[in-house]
Coordinates of C-alpha atoms and ligand atoms in Angstrom, one line a residue:
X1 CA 332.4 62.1 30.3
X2 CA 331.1 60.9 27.3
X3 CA 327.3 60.4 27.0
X4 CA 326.7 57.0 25.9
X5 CA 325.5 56.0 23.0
X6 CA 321.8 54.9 22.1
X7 CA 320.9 51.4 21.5
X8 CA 319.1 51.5 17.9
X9 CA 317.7 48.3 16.3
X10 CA 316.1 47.4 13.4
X11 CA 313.8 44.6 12.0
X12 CA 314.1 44.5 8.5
X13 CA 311.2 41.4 7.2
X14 CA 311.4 40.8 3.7
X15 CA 307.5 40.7 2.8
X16 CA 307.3 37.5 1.1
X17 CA 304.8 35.9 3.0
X18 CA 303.1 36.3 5.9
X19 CA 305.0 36.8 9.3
X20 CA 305.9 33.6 10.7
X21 CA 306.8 32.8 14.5
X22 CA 310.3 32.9 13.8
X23 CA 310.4 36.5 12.0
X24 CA 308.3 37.6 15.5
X25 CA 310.9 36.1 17.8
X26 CA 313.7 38.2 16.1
X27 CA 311.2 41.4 15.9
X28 CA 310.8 41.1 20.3
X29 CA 314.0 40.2 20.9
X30 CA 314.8 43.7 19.0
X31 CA 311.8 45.6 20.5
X32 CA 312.8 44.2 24.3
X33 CA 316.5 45.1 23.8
X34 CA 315.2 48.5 23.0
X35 CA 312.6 48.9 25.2
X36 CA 315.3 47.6 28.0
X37 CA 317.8 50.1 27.1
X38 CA 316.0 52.8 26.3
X39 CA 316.7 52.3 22.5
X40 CA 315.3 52.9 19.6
X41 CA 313.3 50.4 17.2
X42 CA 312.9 50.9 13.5
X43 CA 310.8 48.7 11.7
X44 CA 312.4 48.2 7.9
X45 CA 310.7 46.4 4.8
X46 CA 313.3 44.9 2.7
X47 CA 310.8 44.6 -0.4
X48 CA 313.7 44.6 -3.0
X49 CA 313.2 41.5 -4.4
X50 CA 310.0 43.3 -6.5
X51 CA 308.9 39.9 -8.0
X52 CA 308.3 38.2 -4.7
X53 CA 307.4 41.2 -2.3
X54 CA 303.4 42.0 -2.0
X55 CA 301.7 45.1 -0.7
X56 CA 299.1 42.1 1.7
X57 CA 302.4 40.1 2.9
X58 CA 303.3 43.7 4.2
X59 CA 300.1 44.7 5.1
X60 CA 300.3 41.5 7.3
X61 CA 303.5 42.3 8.8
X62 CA 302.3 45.0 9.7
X63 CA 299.1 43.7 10.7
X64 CA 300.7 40.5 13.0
X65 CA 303.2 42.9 15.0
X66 CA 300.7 45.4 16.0
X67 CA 298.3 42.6 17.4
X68 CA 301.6 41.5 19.2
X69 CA 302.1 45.1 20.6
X70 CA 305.4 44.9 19.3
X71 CA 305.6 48.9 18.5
X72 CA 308.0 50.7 16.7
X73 CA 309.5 53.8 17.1
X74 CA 310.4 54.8 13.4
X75 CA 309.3 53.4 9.8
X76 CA 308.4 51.2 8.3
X77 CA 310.7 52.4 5.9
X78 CA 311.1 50.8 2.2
X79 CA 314.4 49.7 1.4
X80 CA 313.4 50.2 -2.1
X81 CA 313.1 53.6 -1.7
X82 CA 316.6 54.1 -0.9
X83 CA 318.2 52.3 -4.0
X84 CA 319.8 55.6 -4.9
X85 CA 321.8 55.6 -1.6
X86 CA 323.1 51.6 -1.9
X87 CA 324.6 52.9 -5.8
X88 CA 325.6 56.1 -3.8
X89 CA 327.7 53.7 -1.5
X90 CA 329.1 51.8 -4.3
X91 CA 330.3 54.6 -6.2
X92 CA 331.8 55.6 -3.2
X93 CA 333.7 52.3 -2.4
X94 CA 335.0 52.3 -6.3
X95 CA 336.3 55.7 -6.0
X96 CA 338.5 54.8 -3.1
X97 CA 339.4 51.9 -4.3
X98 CA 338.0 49.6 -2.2
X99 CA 335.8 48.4 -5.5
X100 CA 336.4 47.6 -8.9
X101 CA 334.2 46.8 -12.3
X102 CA 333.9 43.6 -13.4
X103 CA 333.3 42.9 -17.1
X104 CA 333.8 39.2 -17.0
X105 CA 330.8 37.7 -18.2
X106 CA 328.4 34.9 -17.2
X107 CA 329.7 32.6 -20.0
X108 CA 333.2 33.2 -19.2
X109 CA 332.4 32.9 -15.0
X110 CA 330.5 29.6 -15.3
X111 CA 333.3 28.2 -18.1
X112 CA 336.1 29.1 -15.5
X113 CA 333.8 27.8 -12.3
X114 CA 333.1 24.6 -14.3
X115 CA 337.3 24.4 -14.8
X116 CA 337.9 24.7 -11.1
X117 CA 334.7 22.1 -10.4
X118 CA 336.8 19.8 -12.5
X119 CA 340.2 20.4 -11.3
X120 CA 338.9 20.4 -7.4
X121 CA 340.5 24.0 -7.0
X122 CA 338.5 27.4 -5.6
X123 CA 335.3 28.2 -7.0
X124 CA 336.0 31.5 -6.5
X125 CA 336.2 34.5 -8.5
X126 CA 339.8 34.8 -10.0
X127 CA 340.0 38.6 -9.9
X128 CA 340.5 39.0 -13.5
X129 CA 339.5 42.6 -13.2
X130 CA 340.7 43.5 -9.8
X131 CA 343.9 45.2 -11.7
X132 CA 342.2 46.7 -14.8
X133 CA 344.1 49.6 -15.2
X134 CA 341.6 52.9 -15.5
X135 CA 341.9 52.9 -19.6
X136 CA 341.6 49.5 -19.5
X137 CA 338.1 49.9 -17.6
X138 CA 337.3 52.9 -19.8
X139 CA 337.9 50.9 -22.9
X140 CA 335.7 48.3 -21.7
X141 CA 332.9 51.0 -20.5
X142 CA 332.8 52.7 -23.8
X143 CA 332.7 49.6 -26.0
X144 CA 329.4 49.0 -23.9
X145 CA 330.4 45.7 -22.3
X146 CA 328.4 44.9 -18.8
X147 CA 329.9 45.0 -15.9
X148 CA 329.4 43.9 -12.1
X149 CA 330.4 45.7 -9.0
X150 CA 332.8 43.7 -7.1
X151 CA 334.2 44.7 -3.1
X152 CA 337.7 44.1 -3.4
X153 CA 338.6 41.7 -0.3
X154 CA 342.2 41.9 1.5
X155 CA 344.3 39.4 0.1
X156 CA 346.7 37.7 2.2
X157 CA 347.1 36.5 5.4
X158 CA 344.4 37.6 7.7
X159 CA 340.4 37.2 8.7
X160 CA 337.5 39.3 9.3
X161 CA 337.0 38.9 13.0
X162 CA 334.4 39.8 15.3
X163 CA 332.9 38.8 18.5
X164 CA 329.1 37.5 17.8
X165 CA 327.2 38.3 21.2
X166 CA 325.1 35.2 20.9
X167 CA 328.5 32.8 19.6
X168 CA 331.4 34.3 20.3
X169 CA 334.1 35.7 18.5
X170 CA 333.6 34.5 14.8
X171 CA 336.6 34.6 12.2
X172 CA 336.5 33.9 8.4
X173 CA 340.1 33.9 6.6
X174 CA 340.2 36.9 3.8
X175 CA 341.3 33.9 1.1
X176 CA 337.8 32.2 2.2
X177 CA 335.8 35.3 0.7
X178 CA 335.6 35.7 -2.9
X179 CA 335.2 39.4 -4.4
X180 CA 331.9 39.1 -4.2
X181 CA 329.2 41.3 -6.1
X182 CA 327.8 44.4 -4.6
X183 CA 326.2 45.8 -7.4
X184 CA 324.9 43.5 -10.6
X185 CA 325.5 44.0 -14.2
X186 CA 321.7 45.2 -14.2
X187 CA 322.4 48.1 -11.8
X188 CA 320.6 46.1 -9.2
X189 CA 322.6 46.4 -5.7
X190 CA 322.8 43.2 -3.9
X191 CA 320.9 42.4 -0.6
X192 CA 323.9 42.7 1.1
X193 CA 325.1 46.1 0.3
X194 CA 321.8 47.2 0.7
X195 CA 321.0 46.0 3.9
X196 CA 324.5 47.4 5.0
X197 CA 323.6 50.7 3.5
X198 CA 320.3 51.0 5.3
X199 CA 322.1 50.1 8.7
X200 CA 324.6 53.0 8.3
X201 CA 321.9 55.1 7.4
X202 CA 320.1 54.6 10.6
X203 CA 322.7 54.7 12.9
X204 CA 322.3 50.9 14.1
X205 CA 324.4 49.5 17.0
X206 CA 323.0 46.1 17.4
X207 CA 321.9 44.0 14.6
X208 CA 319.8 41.0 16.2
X209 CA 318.8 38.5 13.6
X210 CA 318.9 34.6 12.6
X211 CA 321.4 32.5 12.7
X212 CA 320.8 32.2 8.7
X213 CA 322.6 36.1 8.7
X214 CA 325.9 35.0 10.1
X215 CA 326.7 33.9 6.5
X216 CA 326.2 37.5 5.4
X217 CA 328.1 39.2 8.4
X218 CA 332.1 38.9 7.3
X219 CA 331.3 40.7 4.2
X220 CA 329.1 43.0 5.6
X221 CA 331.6 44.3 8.1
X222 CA 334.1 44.4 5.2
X223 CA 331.6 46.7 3.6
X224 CA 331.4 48.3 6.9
X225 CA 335.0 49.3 7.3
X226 CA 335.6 50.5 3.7
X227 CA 333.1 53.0 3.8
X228 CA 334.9 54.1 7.1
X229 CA 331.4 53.2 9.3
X230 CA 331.3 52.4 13.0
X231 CA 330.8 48.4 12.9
X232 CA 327.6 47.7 15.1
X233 CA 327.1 44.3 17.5
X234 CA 326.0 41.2 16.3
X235 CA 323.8 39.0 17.9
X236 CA 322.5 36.3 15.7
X237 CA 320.2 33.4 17.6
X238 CA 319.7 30.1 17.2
X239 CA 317.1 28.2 14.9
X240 CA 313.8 27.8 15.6
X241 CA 313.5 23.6 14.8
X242 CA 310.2 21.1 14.5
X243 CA 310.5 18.3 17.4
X244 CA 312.4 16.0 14.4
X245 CA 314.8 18.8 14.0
X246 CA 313.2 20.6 10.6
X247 CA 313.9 24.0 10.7
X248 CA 310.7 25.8 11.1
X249 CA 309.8 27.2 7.7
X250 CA 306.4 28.7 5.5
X251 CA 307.1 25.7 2.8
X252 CA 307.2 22.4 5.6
X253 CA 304.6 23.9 8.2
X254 CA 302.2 26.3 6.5
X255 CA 300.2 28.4 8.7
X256 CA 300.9 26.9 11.6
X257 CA 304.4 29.0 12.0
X258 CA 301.8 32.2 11.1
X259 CA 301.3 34.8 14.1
X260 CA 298.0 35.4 12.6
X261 CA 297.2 31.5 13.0
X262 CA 297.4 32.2 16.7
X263 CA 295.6 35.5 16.4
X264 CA 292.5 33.5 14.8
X265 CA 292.9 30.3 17.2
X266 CA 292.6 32.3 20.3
X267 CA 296.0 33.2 21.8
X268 CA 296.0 36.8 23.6
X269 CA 298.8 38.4 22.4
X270 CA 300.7 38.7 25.8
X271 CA 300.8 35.4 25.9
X272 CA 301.9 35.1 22.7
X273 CA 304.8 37.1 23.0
X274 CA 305.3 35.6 26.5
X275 CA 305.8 32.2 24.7
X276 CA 307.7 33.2 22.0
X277 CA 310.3 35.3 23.9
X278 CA 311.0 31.6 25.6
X279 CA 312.0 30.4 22.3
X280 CA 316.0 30.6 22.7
X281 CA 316.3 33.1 25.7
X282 CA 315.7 32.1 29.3
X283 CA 316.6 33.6 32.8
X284 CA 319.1 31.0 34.9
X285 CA 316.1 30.2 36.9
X286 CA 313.8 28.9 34.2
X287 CA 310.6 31.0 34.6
X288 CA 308.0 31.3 32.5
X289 CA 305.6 33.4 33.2
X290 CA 306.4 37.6 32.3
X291 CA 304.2 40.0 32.7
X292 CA 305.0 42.9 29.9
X293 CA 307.3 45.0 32.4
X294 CA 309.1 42.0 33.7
X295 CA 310.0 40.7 30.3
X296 CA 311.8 43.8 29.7
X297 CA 313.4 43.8 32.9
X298 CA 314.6 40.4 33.0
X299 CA 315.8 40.6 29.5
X300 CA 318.8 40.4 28.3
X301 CA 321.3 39.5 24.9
X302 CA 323.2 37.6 27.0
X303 CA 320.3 35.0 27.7
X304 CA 319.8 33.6 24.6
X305 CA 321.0 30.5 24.1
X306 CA 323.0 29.5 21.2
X307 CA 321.2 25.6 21.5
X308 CA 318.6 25.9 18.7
X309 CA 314.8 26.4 19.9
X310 CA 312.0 23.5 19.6
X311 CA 308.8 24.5 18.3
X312 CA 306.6 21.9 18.6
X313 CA 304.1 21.9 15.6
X314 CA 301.3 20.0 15.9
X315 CA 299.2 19.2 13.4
X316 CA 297.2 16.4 13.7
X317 CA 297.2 15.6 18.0
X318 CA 293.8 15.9 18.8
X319 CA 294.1 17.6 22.0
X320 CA 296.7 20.7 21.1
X321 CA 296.3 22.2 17.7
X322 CA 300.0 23.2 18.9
X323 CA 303.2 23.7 21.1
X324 CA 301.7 22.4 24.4
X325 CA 304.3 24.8 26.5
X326 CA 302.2 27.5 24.0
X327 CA 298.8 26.3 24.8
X328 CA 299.8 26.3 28.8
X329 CA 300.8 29.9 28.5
X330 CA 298.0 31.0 27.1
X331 CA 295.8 29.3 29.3
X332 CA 297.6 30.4 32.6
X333 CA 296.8 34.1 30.7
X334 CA 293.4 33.4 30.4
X335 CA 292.6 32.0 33.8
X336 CA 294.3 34.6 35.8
X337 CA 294.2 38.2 33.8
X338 CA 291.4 40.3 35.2
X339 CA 288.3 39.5 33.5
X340 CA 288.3 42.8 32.1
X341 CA 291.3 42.1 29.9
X342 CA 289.7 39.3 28.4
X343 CA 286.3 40.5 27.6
X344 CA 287.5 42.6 24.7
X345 CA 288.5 39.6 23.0
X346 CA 285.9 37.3 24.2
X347 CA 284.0 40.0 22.6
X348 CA 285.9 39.3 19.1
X349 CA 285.3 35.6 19.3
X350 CA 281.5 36.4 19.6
X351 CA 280.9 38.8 17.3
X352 CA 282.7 36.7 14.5
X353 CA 280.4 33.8 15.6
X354 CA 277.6 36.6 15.0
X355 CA 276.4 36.3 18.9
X356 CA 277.7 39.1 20.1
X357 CA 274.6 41.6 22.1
X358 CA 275.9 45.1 22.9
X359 CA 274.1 44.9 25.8
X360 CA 277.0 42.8 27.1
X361 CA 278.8 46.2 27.3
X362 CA 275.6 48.1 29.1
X363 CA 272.8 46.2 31.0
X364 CA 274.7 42.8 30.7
X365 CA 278.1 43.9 31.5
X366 CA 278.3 42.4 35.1
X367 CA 276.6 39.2 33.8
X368 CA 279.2 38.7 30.7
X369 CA 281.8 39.6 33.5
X370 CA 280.6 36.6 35.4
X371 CA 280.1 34.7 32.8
X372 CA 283.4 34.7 31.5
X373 CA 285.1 34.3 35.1
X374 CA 282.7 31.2 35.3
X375 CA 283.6 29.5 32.3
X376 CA 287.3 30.2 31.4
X377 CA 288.5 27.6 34.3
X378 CA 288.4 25.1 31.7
X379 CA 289.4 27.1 28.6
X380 CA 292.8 27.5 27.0
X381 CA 292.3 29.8 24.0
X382 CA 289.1 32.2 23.7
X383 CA 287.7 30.5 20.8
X384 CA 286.8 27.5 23.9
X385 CA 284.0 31.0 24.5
X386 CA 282.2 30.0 21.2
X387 CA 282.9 26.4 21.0
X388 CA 282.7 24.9 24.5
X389 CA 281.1 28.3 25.7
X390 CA 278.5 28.7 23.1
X391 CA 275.4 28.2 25.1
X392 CA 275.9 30.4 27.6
X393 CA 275.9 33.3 24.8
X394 CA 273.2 31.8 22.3
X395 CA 270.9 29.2 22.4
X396 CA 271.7 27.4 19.1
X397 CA 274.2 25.4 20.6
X398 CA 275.3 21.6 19.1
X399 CA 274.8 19.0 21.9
X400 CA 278.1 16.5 22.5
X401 CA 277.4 13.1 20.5
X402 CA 278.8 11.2 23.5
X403 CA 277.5 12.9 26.4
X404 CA 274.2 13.2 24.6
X405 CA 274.3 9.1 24.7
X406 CA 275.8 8.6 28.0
X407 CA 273.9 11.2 30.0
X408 CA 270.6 11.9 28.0
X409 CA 269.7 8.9 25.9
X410 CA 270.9 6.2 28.1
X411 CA 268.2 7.9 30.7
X412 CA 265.0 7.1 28.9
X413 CA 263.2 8.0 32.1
X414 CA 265.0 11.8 31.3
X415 CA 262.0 12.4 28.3
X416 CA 259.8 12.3 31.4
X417 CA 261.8 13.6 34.1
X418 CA 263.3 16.8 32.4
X419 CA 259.6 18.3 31.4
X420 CA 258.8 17.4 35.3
X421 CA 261.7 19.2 36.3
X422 CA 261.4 22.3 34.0
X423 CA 258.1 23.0 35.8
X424 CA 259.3 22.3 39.2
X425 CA 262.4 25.2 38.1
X426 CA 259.5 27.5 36.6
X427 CA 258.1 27.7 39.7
X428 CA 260.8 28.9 42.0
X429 CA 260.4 32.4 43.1
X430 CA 264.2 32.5 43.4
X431 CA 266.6 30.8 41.0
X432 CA 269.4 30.2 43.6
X433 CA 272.3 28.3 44.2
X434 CA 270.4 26.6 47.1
X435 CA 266.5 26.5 45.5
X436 CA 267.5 25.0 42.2
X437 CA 269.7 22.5 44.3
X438 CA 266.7 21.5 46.3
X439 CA 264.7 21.1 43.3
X440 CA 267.2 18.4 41.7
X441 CA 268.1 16.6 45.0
X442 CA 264.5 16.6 46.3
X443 CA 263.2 15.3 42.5
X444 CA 265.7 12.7 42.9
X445 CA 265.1 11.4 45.9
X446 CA 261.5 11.0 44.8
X447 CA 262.1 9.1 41.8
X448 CA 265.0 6.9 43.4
X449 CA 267.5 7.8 41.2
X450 CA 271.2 9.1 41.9
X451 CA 271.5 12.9 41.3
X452 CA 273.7 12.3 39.2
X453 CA 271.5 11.0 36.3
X454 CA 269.7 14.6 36.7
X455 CA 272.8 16.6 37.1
X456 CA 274.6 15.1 34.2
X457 CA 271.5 14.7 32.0
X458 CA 270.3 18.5 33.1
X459 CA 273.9 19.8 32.1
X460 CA 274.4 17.9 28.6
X461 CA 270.8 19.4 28.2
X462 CA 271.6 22.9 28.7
X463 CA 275.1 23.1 27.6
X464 CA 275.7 21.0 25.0
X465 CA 278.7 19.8 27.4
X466 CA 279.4 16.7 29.6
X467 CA 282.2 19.1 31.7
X468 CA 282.0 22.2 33.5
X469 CA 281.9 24.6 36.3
X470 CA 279.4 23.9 39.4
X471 CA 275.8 22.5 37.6
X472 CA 273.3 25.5 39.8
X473 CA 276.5 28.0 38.8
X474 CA 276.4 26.6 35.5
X475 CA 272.0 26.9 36.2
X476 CA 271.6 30.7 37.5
X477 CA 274.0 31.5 35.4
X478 CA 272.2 30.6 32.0
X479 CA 268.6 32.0 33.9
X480 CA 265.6 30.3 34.7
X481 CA 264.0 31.2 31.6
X482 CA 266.8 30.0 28.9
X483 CA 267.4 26.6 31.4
X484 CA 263.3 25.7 32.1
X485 CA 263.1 26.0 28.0
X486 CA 266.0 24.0 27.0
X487 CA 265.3 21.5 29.6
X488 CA 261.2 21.4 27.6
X489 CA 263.0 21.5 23.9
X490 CA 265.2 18.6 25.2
X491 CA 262.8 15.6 25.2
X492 CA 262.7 16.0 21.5
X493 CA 266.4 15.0 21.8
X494 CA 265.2 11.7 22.2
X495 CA 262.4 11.7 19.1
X496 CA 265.5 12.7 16.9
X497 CA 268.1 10.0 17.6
X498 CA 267.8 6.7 16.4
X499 CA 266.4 3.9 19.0
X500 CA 269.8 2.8 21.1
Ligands
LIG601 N1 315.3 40.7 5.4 C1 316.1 39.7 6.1 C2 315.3 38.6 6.5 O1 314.1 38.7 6.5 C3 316.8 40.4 7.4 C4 318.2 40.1 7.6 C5 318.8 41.0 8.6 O2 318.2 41.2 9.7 O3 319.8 41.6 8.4 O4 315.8 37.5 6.8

């Protein structure tokens, strides 16, 4: 019996930029294939392109995937550091033959492309030195003249076939692929030697990438079989598109296709990944909510869809800042993960609003707990703790412009009623559910007014908000203390706005 072979993937981000959502989809696909099958996943910067790589786009990289969780089990390794092994390859692929030098020269390439523009025949490269004989190179060597690396491609009749796991089997006719360069007259080795190279190196059985790869693939396993390597699996997946069908990009949609933008606009990052493993891979039945084990479990190549993913970017809807079906995830997160799991970040929203109190995590721990259960029913992203929330964590908390019309200023009575009611509050022995309740029905009553008026009026008052949980929750949960003084500092309210 043969032991079978380990799954090992790779995702190999060129750090140009920061990591955007379709560069995370590719990186869990890879880490949920392994982490099914017991694989291995090696993280891999492809930072060859020197002028446009940058130590904070990788930092970021890095940065982005480990707030995902998305861990790796080796790297990140440099493809620049192993520039001596791509020329190693190529030296190796001209010594058996499967690779020739090129002397032909820019001028002479563009005059002859220009020719064949004209003429309406191949653009491709005319293998003028495919038959150099080995003086003829030497010649050419010692008189100093450039030269290119070239792969020399069957000729004939024929195709590079393979069988894409995502598309099917994919074919591309030898006469459709030029003898392309794998090394440049500079010494440089291209991208796709190098990223063959690196694959070989680490043993990879499943490349999982973009769609925008498949391009590369035919040559790649052309490189694959001359240097005699095992040719591993493709799965390339679909596009991730805009709703009109723009394929999601750094240059059209900013930071809005950033992981980080959904690190700072409150998305956990379970959900996160939860949502994004959606984009392009389903189970038959359509669900959509994974807890971390049952992603892995229900994952699988075979469920991603070759129908290209719609990532609805929203910039400018003023109820989602984004992909609604993102913003629903998240929220179904937040409502329903033990409160424990989201205090450590409620914790990060406060202490970048500068509200944070330690004390939440000592003498205040069961209250913050509470808290947090209380107010997240109507939250979707744990920034709602500092924007919506702020009152219950600080008391310099902006008051609504409309609800302070509707439900404080409308009420002129209020500037009289709310001092009345503050003392009335003051002087309960117990701030209950049930006493503060009296207080505002039997207050009311007195005056003739709906409870409403109070209720609404008292809440605006105290949180800044015309919605939220249960008012006496809302009231014991603030404290007598904080709720009796903003209900005193609130009749200035009406001193500040202008007459209605
Ligand atoms: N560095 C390439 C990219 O960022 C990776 C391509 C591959 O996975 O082979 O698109």
């Amino acid at each position: 019996m043969t032991e079978k072979q380990q799954v090992v993937v790779r995702f190999p981000p060129s750090p140009t930029g920061y990591l955007h959502i379709g560069g995370a989809r590719t990186a869990i696909f890879n880490w949920l294939f392994a982490q099914k099958t017991g694989g291995k996943f090696i993280l891999r910067i492809e930072d060859t392109d020197a002028e446009r790589s940058t130590e904070e786009s990788i930092r970021g990289i890095l940065e982005s995937l480990e707030w995902l969780g998305i861990t790796w089990d080796e790297g990140p390794y440099f493809q620049s550091h192993f520039i001596k092994d791509h020329l190693a390859a190529a030296q190796k692929l001209l010594d058996s033959g499967h690779a020739y030098k090129c002397f032909c020269t820019k001028e002479t390439l563009e005059k002859k492309r220009e020719e064949a523009r004209r003429k309406k025949t191949s653009l491709q490269y005319d293998g003028t030195c495919r038959n150099l004989t080995p003086e003829e190179v030497a010649q050419r060597q010692a008189a100093g003249i450039p030269y290119t690396i070239r792969l020399k491609v069957p000729r004939g009749e024929g195709f590079v076939s393979f069988e894409d796991i995502v598309y099917g089997i994919i074919e591309k006719r030898y006469e459709d692929i030029e003898d392309f360069v794998i090394v440049r007259s500079n010494g440089q080795p291209l991208y796709v030697l190098s990223n063959t190279v690196d694959d070989i190196r680490d043993g990879i059985t499943h490349v999982i990438r973009g769609q925008d790869g498949l391009a590369n693939t035919p040559k790649q396993i052309l490189i694959y079989r001359a240097l005699g390597a095992p040719i591993p699996k493709f799965a390339h997946m679909s596009l991730t598109l805009d709703p009109k069908k723009a394929k999601i990009s750094k240059r059209t949609h900013g930071e809005l296709v950033a992981v980080q933008f959904y690190k700072e606009h409150g998305f956990l990052p379970w959900a996160f990944v939860n949502y994004l493993a959606l984009l392009g891979w389903s189970t038959p039945d359509s669900r959509e909510i994974f807890s971390k084990e049952e992603l892995i479990e229900a994952f699988s190549l075979e469920g991603i869809n070759r129908a290209n993913a719609i990532f609805d970017v929203r910039k400018d809807d003023p109820k989602f800042f984004t992909d609604p079906k993102a913003i629903s995830i998240n929220t179904h997160y937040l409502r329903n993960l033990p409160v424990e799991e989201i205090a450590p970040y409620v914790k990060t929203e406060l202490e970048k609003a500068g509200i944070w109190d330690p004390a939440y995590e000592a003498e205040k721990q069961a209250w913050f707990f509470h808290t947090i259960d209380l107010i997240r029913s109507r939250f979707h992203v744990t920034t709602d703790f500092v924007t919506a929330g702020r009152a219950y964590f600080a008391d310099d908390y902006p008051i609504e412009a409309k609800p302070l019309k509707k439900n404080i200023l409308k009420h002129k009575g209020l500037k009289q009623w709310f001092p009345e009611l503050a003392d009335r509050l003051e002087r309960l022995p117990e701030f209950t559910l049930e006493t503060t309740e009296q207080v505002i029905r039997d207050m009311a009553e007195e005056l003739e007014i709906k409870a409403g008026i109070l209720i609404n009026g008292v809440r605006t008052a105290v949180t800044g908000q015309p919605k939220g949980p249960g008012i006496f929750d809302v009231l014991i949960t603030i404290g007598q203390k904080r709720v009796v003084e903003r209900l005193r500092k609130a009749v200035a309210l009406f001193e500040a706005s202008s007459p209605l």
